[in-house]
CSV table of C-alpha atoms and ligand atoms in Angstrom, one decimal:
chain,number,residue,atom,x,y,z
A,1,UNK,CA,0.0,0.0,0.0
A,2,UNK,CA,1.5,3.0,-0.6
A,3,UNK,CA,2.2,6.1,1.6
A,4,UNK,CA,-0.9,8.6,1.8
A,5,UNK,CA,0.3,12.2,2.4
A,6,UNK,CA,-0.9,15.3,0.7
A,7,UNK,CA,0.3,15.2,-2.8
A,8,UNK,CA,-1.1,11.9,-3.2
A,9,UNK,CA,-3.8,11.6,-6.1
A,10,UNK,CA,-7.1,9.9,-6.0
A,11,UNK,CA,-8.0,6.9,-8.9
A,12,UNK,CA,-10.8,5.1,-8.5
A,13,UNK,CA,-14.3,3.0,-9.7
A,14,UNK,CA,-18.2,3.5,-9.9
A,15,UNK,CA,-20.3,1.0,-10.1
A,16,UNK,CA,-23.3,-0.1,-8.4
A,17,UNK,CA,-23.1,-3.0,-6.6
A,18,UNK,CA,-19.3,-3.2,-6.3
A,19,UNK,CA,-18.7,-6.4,-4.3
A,20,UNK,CA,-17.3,-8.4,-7.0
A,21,UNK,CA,-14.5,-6.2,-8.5
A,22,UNK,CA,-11.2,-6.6,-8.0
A,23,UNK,CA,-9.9,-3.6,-9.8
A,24,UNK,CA,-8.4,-2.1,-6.4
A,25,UNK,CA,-7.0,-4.6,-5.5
A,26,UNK,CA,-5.0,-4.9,-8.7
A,27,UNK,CA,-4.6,-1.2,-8.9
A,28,UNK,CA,-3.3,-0.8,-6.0
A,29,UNK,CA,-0.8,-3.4,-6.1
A,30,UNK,CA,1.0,-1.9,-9.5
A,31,UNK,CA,0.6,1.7,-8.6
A,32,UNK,CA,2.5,0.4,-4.8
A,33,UNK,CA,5.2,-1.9,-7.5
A,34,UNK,CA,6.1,1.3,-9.5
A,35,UNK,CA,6.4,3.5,-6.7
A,36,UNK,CA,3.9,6.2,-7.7
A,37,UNK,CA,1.6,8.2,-5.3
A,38,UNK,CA,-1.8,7.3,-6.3
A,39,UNK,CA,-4.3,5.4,-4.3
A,40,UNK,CA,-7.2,3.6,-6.0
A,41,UNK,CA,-10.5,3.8,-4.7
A,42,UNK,CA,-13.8,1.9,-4.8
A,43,UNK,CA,-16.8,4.5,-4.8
A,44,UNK,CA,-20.1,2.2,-5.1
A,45,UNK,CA,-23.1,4.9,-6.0
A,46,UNK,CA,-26.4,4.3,-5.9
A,47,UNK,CA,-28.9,4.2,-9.0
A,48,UNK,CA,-30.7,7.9,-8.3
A,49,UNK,CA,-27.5,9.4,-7.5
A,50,UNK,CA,-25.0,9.2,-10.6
A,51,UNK,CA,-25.5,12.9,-11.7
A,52,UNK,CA,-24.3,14.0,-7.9
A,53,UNK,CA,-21.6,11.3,-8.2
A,54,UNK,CA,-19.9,12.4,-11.2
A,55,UNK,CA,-20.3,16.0,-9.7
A,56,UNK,CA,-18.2,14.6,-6.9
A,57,UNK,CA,-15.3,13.5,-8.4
A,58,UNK,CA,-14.9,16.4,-10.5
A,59,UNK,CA,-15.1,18.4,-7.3
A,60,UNK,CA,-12.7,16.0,-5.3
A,61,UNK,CA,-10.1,15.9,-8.5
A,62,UNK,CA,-10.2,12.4,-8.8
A,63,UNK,CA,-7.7,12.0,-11.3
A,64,UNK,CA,-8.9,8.4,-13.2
A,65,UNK,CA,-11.9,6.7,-12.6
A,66,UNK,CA,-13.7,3.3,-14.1
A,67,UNK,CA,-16.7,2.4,-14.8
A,68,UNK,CA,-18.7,-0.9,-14.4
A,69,UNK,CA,-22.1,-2.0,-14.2
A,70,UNK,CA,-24.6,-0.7,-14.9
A,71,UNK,CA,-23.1,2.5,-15.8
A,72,UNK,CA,-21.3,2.7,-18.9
A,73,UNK,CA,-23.9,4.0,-21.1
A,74,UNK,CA,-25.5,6.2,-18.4
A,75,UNK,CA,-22.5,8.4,-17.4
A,76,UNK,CA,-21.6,9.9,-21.0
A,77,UNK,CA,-24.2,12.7,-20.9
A,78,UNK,CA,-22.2,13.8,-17.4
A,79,UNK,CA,-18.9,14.1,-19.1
A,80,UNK,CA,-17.4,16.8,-21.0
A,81,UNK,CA,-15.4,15.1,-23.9
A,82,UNK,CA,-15.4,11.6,-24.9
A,83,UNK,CA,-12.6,9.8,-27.1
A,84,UNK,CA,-14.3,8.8,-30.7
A,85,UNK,CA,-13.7,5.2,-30.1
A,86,UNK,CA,-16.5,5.6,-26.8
A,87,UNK,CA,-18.5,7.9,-28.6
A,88,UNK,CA,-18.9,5.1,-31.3
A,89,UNK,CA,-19.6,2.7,-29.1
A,90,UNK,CA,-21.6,4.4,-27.1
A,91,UNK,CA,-20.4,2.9,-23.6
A,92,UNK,CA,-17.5,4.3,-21.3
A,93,UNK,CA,-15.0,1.9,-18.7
A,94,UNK,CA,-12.5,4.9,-18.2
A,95,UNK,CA,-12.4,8.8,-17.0
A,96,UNK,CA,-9.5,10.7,-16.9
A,97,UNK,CA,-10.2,13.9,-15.8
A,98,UNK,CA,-7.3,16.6,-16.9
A,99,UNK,CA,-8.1,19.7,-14.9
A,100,UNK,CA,-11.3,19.4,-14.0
A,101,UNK,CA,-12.6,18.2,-17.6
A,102,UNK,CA,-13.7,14.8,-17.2
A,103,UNK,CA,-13.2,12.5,-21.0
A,104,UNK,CA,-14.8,9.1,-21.3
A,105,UNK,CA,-12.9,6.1,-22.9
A,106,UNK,CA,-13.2,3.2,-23.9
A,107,UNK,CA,-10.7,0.4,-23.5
A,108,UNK,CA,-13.1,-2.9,-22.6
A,109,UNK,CA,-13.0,-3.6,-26.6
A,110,UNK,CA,-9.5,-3.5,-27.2
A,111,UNK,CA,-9.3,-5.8,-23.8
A,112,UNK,CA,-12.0,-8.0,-25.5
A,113,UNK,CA,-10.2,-8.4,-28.7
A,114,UNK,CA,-6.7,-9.3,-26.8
A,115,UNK,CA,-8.8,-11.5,-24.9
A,116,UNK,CA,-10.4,-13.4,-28.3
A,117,UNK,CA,-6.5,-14.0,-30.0
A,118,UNK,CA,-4.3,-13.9,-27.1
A,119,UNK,CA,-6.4,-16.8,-24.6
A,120,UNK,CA,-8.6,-18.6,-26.7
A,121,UNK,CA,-7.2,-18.0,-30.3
A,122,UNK,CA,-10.2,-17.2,-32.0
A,123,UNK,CA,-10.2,-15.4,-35.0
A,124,UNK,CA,-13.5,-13.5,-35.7
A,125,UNK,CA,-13.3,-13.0,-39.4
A,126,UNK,CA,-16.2,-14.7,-41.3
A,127,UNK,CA,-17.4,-16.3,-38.0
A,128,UNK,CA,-21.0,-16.2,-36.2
A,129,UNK,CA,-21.4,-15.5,-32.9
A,130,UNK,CA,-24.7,-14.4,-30.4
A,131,UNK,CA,-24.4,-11.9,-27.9
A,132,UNK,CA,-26.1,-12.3,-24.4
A,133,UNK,CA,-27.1,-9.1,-23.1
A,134,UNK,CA,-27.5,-4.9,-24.2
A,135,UNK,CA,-25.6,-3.1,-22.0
A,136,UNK,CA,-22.4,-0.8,-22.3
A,137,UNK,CA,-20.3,-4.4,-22.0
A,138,UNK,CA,-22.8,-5.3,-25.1
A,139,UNK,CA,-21.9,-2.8,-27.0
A,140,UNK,CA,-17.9,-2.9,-26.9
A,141,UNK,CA,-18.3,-7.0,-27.7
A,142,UNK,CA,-20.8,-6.0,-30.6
A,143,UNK,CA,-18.2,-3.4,-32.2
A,144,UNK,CA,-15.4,-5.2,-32.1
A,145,UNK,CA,-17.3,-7.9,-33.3
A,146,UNK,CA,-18.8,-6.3,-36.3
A,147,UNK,CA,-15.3,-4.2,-37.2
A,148,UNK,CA,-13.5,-7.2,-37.6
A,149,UNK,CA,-16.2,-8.7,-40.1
A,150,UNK,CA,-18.0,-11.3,-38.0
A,151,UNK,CA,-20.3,-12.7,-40.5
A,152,UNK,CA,-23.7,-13.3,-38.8
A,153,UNK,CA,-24.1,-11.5,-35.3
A,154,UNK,CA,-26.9,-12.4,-32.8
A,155,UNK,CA,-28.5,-10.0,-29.6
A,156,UNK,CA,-30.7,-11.4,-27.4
A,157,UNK,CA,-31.8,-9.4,-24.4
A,158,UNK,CA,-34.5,-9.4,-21.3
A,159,UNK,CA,-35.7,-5.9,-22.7
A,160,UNK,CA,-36.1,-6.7,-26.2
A,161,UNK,CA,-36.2,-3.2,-27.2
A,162,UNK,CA,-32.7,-2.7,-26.2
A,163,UNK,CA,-31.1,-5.5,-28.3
A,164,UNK,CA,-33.1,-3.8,-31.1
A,165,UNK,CA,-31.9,-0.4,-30.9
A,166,UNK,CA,-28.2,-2.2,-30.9
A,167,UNK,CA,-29.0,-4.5,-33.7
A,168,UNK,CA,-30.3,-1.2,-35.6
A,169,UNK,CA,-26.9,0.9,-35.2
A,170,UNK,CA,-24.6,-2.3,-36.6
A,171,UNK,CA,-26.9,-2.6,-39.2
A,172,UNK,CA,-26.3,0.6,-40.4
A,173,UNK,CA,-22.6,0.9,-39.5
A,174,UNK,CA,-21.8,-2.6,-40.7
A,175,UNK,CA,-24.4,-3.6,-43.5
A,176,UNK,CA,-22.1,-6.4,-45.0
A,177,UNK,CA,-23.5,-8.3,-41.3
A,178,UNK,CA,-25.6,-10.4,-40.9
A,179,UNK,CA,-27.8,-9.3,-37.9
A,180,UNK,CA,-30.8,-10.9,-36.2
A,181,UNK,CA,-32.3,-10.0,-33.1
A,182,UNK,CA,-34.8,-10.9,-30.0
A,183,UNK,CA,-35.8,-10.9,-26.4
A,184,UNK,CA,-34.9,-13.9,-24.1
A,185,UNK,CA,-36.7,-16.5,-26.2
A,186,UNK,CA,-35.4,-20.0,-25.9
A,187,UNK,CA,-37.0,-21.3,-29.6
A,188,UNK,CA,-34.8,-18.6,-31.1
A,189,UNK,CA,-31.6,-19.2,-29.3
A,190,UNK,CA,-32.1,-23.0,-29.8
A,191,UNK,CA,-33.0,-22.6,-33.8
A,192,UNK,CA,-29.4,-20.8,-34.7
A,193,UNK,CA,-27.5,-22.6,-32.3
A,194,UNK,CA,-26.0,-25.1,-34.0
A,195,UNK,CA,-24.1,-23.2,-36.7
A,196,UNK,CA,-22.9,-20.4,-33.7
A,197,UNK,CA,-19.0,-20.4,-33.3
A,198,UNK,CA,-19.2,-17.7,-30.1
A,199,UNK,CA,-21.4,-17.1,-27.2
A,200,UNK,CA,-20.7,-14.1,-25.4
A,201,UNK,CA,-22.6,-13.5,-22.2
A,202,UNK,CA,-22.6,-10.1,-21.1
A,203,UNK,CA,-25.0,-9.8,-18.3
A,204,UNK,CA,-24.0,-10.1,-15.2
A,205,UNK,CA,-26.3,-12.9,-14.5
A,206,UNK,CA,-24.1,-15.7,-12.1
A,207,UNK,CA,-21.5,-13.2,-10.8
A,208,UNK,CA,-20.6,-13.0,-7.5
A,209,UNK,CA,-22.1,-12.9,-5.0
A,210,UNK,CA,-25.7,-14.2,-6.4
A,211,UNK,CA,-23.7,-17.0,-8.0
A,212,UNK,CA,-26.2,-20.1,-7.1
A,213,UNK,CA,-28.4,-18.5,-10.1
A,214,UNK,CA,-29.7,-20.8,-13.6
A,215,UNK,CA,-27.9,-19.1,-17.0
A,216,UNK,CA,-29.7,-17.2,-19.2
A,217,UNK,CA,-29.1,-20.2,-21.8
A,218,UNK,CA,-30.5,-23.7,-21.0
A,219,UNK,CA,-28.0,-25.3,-19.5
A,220,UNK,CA,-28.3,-28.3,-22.5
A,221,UNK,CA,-28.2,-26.3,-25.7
A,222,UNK,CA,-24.6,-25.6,-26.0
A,223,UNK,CA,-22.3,-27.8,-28.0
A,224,UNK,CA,-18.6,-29.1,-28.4
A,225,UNK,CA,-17.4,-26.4,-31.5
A,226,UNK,CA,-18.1,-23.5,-29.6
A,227,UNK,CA,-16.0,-20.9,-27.8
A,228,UNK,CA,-18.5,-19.5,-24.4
A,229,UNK,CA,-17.1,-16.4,-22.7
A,230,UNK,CA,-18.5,-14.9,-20.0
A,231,UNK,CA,-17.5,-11.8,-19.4
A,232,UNK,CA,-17.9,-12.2,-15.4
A,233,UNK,CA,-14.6,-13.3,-13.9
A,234,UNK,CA,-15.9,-13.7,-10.0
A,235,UNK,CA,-16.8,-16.5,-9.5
A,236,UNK,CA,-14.1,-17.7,-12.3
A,237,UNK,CA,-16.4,-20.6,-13.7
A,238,UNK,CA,-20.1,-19.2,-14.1
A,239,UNK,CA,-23.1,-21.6,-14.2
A,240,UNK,CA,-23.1,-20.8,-18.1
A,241,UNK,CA,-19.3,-21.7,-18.5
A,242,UNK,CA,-20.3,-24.7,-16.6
A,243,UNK,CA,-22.6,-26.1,-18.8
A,244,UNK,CA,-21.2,-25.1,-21.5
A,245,UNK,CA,-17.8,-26.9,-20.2
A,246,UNK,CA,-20.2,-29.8,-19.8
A,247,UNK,CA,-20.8,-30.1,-23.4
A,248,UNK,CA,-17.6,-29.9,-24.6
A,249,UNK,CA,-17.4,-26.6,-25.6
A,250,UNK,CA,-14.2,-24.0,-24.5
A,251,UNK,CA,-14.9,-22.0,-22.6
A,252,UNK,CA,-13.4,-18.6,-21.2
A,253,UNK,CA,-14.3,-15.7,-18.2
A,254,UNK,CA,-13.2,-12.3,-18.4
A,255,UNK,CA,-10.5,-12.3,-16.5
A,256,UNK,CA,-7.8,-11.3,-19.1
A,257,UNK,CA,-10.5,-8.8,-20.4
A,258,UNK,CA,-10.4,-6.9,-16.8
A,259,UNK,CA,-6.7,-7.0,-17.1
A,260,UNK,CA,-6.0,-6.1,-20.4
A,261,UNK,CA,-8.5,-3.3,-20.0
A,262,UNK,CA,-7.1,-2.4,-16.6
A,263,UNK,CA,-3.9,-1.9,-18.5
A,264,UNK,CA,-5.1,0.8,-21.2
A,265,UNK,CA,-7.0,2.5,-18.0
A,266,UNK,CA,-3.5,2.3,-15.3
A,267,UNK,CA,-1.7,3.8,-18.3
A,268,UNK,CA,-3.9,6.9,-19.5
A,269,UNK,CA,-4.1,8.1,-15.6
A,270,UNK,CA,0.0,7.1,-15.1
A,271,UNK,CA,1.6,7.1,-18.2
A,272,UNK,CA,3.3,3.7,-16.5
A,273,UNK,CA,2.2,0.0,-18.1
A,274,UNK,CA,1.7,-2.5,-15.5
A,275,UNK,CA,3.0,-6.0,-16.1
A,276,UNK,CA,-0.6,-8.3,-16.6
A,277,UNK,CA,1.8,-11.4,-15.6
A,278,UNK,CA,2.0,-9.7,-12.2
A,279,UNK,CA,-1.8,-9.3,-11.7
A,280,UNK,CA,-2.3,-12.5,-12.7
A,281,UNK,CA,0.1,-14.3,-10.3
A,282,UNK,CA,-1.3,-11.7,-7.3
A,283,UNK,CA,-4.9,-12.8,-8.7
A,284,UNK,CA,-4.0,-16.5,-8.2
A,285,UNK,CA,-2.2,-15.6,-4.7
A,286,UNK,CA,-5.2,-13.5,-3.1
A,287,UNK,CA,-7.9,-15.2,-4.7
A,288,UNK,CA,-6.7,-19.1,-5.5
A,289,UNK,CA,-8.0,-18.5,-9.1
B,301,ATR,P1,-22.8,-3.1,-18.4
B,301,ATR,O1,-22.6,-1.6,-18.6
B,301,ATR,O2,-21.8,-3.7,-17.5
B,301,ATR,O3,-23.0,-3.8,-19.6
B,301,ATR,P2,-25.6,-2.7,-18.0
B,301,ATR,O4,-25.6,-1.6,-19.0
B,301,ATR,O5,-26.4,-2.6,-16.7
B,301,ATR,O6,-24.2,-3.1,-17.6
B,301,ATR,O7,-26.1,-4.0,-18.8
B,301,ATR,C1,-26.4,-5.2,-18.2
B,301,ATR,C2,-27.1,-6.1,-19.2
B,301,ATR,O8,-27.3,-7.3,-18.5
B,301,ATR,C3,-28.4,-5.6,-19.7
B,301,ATR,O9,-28.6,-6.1,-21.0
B,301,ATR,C4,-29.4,-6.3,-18.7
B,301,ATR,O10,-30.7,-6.5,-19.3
B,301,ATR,P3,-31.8,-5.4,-19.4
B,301,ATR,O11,-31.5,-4.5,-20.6
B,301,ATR,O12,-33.1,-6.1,-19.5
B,301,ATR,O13,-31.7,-4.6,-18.1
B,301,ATR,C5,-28.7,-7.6,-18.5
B,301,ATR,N1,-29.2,-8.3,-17.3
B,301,ATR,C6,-28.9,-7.8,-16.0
B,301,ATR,N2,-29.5,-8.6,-15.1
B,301,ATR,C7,-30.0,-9.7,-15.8
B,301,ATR,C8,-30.7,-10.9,-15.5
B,301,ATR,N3,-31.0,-11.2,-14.2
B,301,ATR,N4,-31.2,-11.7,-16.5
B,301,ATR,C9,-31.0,-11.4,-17.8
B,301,ATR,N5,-30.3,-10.2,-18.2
B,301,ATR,C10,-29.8,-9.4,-17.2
């Protein structure tokens, strides 16, 4: 832990609930290893009060902040500047506020695309893949996705209406994809199934601590050519990446995506790069992952 005195600066995350994260802890950890005076905060805000919470942190000149659930798509009209590749996607993971002007980032889809070639391999070109979920997370997967010419693309969400809106904006940035969408209908899911190379669950549906908790999939529908991520990395195996073990499909969480995203975030607020080798060895010491 490093030494607090007066010139050190505040980083920190907004979420609501928090429990699961474990962004301070690897935060913390490099900031201590490289010797830098900076302390990383967790700053859980409640659903009516995100307008009053931003507010804060511009007041209190907290230097870097990141954003998780459910507030990646609801904090851009609070900020002053976002960098195109957020504004495209429409969902923020990282602040950095630069006197007083707070500018939303997104690094979750270039931590999502490491994550695809670097631990599972998979090359998206020409494949098809469904998407679980239509949240900020949703919408980094689904860009990433559609920029590196996925062939067929699938959204399925508990409010339809989101999905569609989603569906609706790749269609018309990326009309050479194939795009279907739908609520949380099991005939549909079941009906394109078989021909899906990807599953990407981005809910966070099974995450800790309501872990106990049936995936939004049917637990028998999944099948041995397909790569599952879940982009929930507490607990590290999911109900979902259970099953989908089960079946004989790979299966992956989203622990590199945290880290590889951490990265972009630790080194916008520092101008230092932590070593991901590091968190992961202080992951698997603190949390026996
Ligand atoms: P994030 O920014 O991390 O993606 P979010 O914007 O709150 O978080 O999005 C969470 C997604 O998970 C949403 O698509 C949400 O569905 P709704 O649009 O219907 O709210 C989905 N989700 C959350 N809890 C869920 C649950 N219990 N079952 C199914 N989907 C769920």
């Amino acid at each position: 832990m490093v030494d607090i005195d007066i010139d050190t600066t505040a980083l920190g995350l907004i979420g609501y609930p928090l429990g699961h994260s474990i962004s301070p802890l690897i935060h913390n950890y490099a900031l201590d290893k490289l010797d830098l005076n900076y302390v990383y905060l967790p700053f859980e805000i409640e659903p009516d009060q995100l307008k009053e919470g931003i507010q804060g942190l511009r007041s209190l000149k907290i230097k870097g902040i990141n954003v998780t659930i459910p507030y990646k798509n609801d904090v851009i009209p609070y900020l002053d500047d976002l960098d195109p590749l957020a504004e495209q996607i429409g969902a923020v993971n990282t602040i950095n506020n630069h006197e007083g002007k707070l500018k939303g980032y997104n690094t979750d889809a270039s931590g999502f695309k490491k994550m695809l070639k670097e631990d599972a391999g998979f090359s998206i070109k020409g494949k098809k893949a469904l998407i679980i979920g239509a949240g900020g997370a949703s919408r980094a997967v689904g860009e990433v996705l559609c920029q590196n010419k996925i062939q067929e693309l699938h959204i399925i969400n508990r409010t339809e209406n989101k999905a569609r809106q989603l569906a609706k904006k790749w269609r018309e940035n990326y009309p050479a994809v194939e795009i279907g969408v739908k609520g949380i209908a099991e005939n549909y899911y079941r009906s394109i199934m078989e021909r899906m190379d990807l599953i990407v669950d981005t809910t966070p549906v099974g995450m800790a601590p309501e872990t106990d908790v049936a995936p939004v999939l049917a637990a028998d529908c999944f099948h041995s050519n397909l790569l599952v991520v879940d982009l929930v990395y507490n607990p590290p195996e999911t109900t979902i990446l259970r099953a989908a073990k089960k079946a004989g499909a790979q299966t992956l969480n989203g622990l590199t995506m945290l880290l590889y995203q951490a990265v972009d975030a630790f080194k916008l607020w520092t101008g230092k790069e932590p070593e991901v080798k590091d968190w992961y060895q202080l992951v698997l010491e603190k949390k026996g992952w």
